[in-house]
PDB file of C-alpha atoms in Angstrom:
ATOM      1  CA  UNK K  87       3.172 -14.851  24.477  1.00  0.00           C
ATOM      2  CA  UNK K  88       2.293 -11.062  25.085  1.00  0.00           C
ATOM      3  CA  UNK K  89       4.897 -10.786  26.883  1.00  0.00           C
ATOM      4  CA  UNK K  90       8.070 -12.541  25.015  1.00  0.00           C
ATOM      5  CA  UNK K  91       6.958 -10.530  22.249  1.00  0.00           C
ATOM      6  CA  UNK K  92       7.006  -6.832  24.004  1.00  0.00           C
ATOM      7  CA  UNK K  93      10.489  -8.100  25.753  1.00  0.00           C
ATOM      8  CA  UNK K  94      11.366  -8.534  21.853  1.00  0.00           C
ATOM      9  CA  UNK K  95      10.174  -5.291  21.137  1.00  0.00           C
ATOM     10  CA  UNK K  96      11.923  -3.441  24.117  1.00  0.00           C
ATOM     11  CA  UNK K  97      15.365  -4.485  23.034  1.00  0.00           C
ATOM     12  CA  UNK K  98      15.034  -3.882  19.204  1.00  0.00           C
ATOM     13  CA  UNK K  99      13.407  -0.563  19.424  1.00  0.00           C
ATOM     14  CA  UNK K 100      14.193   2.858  20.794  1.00  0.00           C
ATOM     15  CA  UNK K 101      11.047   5.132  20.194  1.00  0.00           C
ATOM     16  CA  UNK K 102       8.908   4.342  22.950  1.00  0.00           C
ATOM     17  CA  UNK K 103      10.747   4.079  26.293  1.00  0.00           C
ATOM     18  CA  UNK K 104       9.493   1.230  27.967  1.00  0.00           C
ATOM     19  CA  UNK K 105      10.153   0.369  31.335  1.00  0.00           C
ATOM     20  CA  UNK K 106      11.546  -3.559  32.066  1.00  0.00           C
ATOM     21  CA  UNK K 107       8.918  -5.815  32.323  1.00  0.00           C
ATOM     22  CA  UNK K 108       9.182  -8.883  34.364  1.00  0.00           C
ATOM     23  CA  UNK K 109       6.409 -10.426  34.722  1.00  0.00           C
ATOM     24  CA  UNK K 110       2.941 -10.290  32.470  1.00  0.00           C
ATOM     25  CA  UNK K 111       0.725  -8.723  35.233  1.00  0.00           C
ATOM     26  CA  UNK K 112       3.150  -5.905  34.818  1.00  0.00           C
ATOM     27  CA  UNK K 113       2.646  -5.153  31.090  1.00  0.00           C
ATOM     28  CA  UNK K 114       0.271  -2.206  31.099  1.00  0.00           C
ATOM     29  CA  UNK K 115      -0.163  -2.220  27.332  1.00  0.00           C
ATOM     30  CA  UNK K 116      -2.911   0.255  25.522  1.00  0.00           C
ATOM     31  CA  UNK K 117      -3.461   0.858  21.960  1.00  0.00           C
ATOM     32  CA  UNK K 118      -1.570   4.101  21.816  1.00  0.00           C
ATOM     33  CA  UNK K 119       1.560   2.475  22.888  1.00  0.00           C
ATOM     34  CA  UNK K 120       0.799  -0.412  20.088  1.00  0.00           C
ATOM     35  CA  UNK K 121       0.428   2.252  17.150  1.00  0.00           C
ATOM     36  CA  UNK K 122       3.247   3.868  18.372  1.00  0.00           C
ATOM     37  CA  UNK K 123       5.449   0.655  17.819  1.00  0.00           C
ATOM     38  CA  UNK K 124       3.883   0.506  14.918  1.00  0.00           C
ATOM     39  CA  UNK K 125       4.499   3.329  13.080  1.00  0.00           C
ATOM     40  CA  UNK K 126       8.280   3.431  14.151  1.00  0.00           C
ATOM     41  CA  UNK K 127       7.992  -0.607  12.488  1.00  0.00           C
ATOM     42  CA  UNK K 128       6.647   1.195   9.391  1.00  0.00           C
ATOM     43  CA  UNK K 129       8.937   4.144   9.225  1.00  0.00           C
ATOM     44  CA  UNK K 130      12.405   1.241   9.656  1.00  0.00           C
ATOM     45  CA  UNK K 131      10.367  -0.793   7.035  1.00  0.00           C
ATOM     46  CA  UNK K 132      10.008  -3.648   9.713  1.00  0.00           C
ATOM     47  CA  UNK K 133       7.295  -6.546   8.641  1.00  0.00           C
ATOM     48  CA  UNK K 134       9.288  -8.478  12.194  1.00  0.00           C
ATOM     49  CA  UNK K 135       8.157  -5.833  14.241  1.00  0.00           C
ATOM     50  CA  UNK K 136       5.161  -5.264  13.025  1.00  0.00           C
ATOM     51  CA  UNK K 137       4.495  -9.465  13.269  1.00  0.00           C
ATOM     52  CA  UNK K 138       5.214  -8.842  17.044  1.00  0.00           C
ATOM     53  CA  UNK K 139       2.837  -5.964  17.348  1.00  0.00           C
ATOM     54  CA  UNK K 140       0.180  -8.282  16.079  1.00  0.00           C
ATOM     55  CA  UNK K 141       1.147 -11.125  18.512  1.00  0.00           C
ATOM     56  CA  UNK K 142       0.404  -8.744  21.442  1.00  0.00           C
ATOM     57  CA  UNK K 143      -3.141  -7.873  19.397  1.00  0.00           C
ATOM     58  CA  UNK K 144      -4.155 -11.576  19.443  1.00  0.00           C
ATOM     59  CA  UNK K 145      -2.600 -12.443  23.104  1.00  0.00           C
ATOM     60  CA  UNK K 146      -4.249  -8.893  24.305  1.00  0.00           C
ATOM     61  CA  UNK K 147      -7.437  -9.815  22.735  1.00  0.00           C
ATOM     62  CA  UNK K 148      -7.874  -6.233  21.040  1.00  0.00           C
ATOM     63  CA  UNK K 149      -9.066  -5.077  17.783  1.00  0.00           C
ATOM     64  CA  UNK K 150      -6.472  -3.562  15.644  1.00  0.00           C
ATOM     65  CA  UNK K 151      -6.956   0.183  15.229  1.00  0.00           C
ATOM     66  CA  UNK K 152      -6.924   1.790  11.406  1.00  0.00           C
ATOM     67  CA  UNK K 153      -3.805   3.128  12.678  1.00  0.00           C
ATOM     68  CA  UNK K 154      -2.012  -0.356  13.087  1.00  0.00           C
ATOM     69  CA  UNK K 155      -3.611  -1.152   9.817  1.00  0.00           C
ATOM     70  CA  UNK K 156      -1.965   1.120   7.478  1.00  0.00           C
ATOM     71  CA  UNK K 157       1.072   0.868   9.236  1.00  0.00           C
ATOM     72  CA  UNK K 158       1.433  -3.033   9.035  1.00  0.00           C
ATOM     73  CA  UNK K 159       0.642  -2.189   5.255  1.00  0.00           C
ATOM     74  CA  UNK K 160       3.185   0.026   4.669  1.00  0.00           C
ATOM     75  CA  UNK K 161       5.923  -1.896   6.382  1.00  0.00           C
ATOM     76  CA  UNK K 162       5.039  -5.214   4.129  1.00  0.00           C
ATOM     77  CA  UNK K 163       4.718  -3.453   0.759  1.00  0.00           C
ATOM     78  CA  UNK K 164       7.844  -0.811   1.387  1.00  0.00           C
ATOM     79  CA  UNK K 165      10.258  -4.277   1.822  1.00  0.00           C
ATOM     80  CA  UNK K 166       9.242  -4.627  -2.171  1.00  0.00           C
ATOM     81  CA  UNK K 167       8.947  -8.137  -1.264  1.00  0.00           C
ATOM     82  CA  UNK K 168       5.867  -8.957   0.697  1.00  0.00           C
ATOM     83  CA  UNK K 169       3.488  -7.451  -1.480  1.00  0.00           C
ATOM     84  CA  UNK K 170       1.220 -10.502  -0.857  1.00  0.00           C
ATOM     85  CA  UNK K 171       0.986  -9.750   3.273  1.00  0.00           C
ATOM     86  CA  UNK K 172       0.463  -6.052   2.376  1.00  0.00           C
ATOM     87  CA  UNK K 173      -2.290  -6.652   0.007  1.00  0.00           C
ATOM     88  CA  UNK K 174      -3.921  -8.815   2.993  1.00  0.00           C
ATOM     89  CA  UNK K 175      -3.475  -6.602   4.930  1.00  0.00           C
ATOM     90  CA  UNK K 176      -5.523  -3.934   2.795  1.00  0.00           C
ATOM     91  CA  UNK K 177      -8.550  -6.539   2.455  1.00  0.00           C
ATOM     92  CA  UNK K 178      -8.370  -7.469   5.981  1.00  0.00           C
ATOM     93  CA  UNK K 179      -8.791  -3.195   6.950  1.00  0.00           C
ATOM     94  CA  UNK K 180     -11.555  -3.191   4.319  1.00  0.00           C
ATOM     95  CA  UNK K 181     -12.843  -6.076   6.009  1.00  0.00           C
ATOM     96  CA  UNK K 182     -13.277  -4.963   9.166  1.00  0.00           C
ATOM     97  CA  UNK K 183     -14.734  -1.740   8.408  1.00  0.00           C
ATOM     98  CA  UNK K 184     -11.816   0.861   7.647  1.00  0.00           C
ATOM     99  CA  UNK K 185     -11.285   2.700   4.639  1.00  0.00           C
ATOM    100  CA  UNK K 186      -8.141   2.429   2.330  1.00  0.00           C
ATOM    101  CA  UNK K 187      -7.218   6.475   2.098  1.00  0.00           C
ATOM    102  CA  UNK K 188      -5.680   8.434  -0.487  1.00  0.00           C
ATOM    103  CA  UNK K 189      -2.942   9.398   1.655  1.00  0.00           C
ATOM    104  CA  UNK K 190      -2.224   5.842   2.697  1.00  0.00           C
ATOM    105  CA  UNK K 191      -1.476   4.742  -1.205  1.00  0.00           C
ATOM    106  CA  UNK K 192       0.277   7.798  -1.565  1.00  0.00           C
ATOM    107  CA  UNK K 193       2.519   7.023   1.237  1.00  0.00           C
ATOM    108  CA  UNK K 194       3.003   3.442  -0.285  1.00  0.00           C
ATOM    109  CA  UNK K 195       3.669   5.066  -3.914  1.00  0.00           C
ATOM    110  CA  UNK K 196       6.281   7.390  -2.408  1.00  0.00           C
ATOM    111  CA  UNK K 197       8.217   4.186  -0.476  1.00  0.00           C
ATOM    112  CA  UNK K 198       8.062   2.540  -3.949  1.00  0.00           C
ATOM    113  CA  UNK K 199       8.509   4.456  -6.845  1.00  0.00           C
ATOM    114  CA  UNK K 200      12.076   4.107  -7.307  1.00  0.00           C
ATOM    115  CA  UNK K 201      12.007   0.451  -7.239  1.00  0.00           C
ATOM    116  CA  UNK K 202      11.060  -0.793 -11.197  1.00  0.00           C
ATOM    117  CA  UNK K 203      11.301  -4.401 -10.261  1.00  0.00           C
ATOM    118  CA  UNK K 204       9.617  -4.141  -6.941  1.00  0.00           C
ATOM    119  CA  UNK K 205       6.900  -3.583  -8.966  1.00  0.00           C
ATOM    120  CA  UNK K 206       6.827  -5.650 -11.344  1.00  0.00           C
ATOM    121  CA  UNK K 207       6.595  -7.954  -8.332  1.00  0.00           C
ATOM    122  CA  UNK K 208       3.693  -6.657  -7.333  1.00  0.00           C
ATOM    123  CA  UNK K 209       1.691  -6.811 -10.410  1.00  0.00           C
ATOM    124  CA  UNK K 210       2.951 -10.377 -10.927  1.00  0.00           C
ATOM    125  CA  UNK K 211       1.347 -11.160  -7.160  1.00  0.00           C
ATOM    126  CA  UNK K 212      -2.280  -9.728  -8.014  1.00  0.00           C
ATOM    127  CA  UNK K 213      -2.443 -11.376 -11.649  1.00  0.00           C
ATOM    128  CA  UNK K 214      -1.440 -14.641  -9.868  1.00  0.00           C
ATOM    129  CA  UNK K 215      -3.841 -14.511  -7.235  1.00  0.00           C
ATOM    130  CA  UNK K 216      -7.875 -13.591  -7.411  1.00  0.00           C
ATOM    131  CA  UNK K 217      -7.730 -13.412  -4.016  1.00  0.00           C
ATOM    132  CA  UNK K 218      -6.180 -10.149  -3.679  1.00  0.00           C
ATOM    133  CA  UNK K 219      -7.313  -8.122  -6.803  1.00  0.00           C
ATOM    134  CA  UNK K 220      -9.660  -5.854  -5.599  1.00  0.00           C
ATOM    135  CA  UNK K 221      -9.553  -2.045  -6.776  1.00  0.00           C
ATOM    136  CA  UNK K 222      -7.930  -1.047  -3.670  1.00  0.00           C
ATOM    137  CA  UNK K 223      -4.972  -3.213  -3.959  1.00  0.00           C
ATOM    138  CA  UNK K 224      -5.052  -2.221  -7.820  1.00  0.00           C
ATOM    139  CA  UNK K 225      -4.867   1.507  -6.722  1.00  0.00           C
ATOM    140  CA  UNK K 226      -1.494   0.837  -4.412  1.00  0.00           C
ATOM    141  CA  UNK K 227      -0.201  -0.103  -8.093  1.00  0.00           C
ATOM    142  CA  UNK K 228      -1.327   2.827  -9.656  1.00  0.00           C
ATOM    143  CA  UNK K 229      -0.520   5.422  -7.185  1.00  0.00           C
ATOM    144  CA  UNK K 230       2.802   4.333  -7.522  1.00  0.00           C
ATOM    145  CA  UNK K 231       3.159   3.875 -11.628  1.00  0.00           C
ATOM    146  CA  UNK K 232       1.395   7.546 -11.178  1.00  0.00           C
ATOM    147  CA  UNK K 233       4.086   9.126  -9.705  1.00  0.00           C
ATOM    148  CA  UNK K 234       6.445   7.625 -12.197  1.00  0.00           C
ATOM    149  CA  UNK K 235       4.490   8.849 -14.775  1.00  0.00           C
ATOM    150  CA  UNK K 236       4.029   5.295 -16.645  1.00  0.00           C
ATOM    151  CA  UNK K 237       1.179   5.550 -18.325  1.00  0.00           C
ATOM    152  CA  UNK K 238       1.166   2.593 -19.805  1.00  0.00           C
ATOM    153  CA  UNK K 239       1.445   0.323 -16.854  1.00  0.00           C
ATOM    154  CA  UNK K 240      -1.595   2.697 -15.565  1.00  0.00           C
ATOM    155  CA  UNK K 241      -3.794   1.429 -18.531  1.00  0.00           C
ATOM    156  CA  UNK K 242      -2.936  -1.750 -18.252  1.00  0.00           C
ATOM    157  CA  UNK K 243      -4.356  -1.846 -14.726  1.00  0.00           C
ATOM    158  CA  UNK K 244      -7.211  -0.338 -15.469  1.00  0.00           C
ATOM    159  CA  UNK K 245      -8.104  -2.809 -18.143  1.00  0.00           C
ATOM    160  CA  UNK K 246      -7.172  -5.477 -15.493  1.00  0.00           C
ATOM    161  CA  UNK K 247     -10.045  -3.458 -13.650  1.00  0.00           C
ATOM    162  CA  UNK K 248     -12.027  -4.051 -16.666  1.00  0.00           C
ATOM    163  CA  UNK K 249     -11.663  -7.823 -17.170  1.00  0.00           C
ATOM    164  CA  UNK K 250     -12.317  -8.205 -13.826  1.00  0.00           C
ATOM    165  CA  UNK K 251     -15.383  -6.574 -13.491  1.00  0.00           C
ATOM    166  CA  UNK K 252     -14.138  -4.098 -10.667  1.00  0.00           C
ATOM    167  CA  UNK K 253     -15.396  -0.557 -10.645  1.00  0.00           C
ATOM    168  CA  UNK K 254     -12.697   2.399 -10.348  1.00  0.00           C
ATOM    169  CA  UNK K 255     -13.174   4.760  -8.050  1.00  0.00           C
ATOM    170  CA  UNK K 256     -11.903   8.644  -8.208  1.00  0.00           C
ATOM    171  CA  UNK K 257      -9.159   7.580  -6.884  1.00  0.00           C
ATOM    172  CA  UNK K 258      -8.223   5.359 -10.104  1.00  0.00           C
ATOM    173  CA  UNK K 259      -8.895   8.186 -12.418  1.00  0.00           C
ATOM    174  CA  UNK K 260      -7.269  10.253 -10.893  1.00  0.00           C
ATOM    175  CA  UNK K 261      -4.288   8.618 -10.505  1.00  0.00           C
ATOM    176  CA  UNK K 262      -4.524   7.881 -14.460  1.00  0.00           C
ATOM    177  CA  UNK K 263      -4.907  11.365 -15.146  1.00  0.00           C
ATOM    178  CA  UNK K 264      -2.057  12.608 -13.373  1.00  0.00           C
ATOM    179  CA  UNK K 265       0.066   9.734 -14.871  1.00  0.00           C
ATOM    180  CA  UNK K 266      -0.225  11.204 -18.858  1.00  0.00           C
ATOM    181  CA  UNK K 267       0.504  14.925 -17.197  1.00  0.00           C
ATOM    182  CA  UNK K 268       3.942  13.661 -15.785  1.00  0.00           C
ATOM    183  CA  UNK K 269       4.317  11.048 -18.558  1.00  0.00           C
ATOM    184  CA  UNK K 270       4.618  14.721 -20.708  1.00  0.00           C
ATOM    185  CA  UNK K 271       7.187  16.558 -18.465  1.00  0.00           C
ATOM    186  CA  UNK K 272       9.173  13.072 -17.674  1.00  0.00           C
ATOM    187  CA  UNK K 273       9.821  12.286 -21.919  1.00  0.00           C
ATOM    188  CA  UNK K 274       9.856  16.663 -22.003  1.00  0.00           C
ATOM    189  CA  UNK K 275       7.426  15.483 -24.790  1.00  0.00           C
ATOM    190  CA  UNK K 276       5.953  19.320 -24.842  1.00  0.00           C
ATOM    191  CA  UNK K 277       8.282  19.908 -28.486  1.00  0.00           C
ATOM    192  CA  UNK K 278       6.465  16.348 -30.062  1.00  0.00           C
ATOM    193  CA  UNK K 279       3.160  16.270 -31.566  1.00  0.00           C
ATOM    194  CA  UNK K 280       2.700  12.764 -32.220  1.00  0.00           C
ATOM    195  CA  UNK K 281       3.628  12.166 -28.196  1.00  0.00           C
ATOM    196  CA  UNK K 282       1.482  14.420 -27.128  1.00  0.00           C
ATOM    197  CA  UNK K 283      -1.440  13.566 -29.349  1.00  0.00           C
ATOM    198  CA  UNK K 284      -0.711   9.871 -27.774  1.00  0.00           C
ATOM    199  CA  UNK K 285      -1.463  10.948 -24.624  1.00  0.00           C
ATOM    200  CA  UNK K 286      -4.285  12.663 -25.877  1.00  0.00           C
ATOM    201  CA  UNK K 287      -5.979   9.536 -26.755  1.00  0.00           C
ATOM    202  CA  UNK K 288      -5.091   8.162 -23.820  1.00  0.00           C
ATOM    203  CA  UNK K 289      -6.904  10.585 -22.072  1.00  0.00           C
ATOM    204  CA  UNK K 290     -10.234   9.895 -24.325  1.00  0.00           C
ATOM    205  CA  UNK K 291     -10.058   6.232 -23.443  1.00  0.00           C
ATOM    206  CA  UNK K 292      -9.567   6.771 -19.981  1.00  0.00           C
ATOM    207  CA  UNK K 293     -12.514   9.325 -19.618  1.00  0.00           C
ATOM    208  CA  UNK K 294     -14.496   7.063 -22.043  1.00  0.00           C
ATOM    209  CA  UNK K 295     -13.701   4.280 -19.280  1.00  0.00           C
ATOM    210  CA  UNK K 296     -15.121   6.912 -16.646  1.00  0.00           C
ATOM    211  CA  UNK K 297     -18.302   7.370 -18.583  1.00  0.00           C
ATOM    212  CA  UNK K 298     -19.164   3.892 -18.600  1.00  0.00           C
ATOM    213  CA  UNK K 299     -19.209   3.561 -15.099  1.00  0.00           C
TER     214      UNK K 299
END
C-alpha cells in the first residue's frame, strides 16, 4: 500500500523530513514531495527507493512527472546492473510524452564512465533485446563511450543505428564528434600522423553518415 511504502521510505531516508504517519488519511502526499524522494533515490543510486516511489504513484493514482522519470533512470542505469529497467524506463518517458535531454544522458555518462564492464553490460542488453534499441537508449551508450573518448565503441553504435534503421539525432553526432577529439588528447596522439589521420577518416565516415540522413 501507499502507505507501507512511505513508512518504508521515512525510515531509510533523511532528506525530506517527514512527519510519522499513522494512518493513510494522514498521508498528505504531492508530487513535489515524490520528486524530492526521488532525486535523493537517484543521487544514493537507489533502484529500492525509487521502486517505492513508484508504488505510491500507482496507489496515489498520479502520473509520474519528467522529474521522477529521469531520476528512476538514473538510479537503474548508475547500479551498472539494471540497464534493462533504465532503458524502460527511457521508452516509457518517451512514451508518455517527455523528452530524453542532453543533460539527462550526460548525467548518466558521468555516473558511468569509469565502469568498462558496466558497459559492456549495457551494450550486451540492447543487442539482446529489440525491445529496447531505440536511438535514445543508443545515445545513453554513446554519451558515455564519448566521454571516454572510445571511438570505436562510438562507431560501432552508430552502425548498430544503421542496421537498425534508426535515425541519429544531433545528439548522436555530436557525441561521435567529441569522441575522436578526446580519443586524440586521451592516446596524446597529437606527435602521430597515422593516428591522427585515423581519426580523420573517422570523421569523414561519420559526417558521410550525417549526410545521408
Amino acid at each position: 500500500t501507499a502507505l507501507k511504502a512511505l513508512l518504508i521510505l521515512q525510515s531509510q531516508y533523511d532528506i525530506v523530513d517527514f512527519p510519522s504517519y499513522t494512518r493513510l488519511e494522514e498521508i498528505q502526499l504531492d508530487m513535489d514531495c515524490l520528486e524530492a524522494i526521488s532525486f535523493g533515490a537517484a543521487q544514493s543510486q537507489s533502484p529500492e527507493q525509487i521502486q517505492l516511489v513508484w508504488e505510491i504513484l500507482e496507489q496515489c493514482q498520479f502520473r509520474p512527472t519528467e522529474a521522477i522519470y529521469e531520476n528512476t533512470i538514473v538510479a537503474f542505469a548508475s547500479t551498472g546492473s539494471h540497464f534493462e529497467t533504465a532503458f524502460r524506463a527511457i521508452i516509457a518517458m518517451e512514451e508518455d510524452g517527455f523528452e530524453v535531454s542532453r543533460s539527462l544522458l550526460r548525467s548518466l555518462s558521468m555516473a558511468l564512465r569509469a565502469n568498462k564492464f558496466a558497459l559492456y553490460k549495457g551494450m550486451k542488453v540492447l543487442r539482446n533485446d529489440s525491445s529496447l534499441q531505440n536511438v535514445n537508449t543508443l545515445n545513453t551508450l554513446l554519451s558515455c563511450y564519448a566521454e571516454r573518448g572510445e571511438t570505436n565503441e562510438c562507431l560501432e553504435i552508430l552502425d548498430m543505428m544503421q542496421i537498425l534503421e534508426l535515425s541519429p539525432d544531433c545528439n548522436t553526432y555530436s557525441f561521435a564528434i567529441e569522441a575522436l577529439g578526446k580519443d586524440i588528447h586521451r592516446w596524446n596522439k597529437n606527435d602521430n600522423p597515422d593516428l591522427i589521420q585515423q581519426n580523420l577518416n573517422h570523421a569523414d565516415r561519420i559526417l558521410r553518415i550525417m549526410e545521408t540522413e
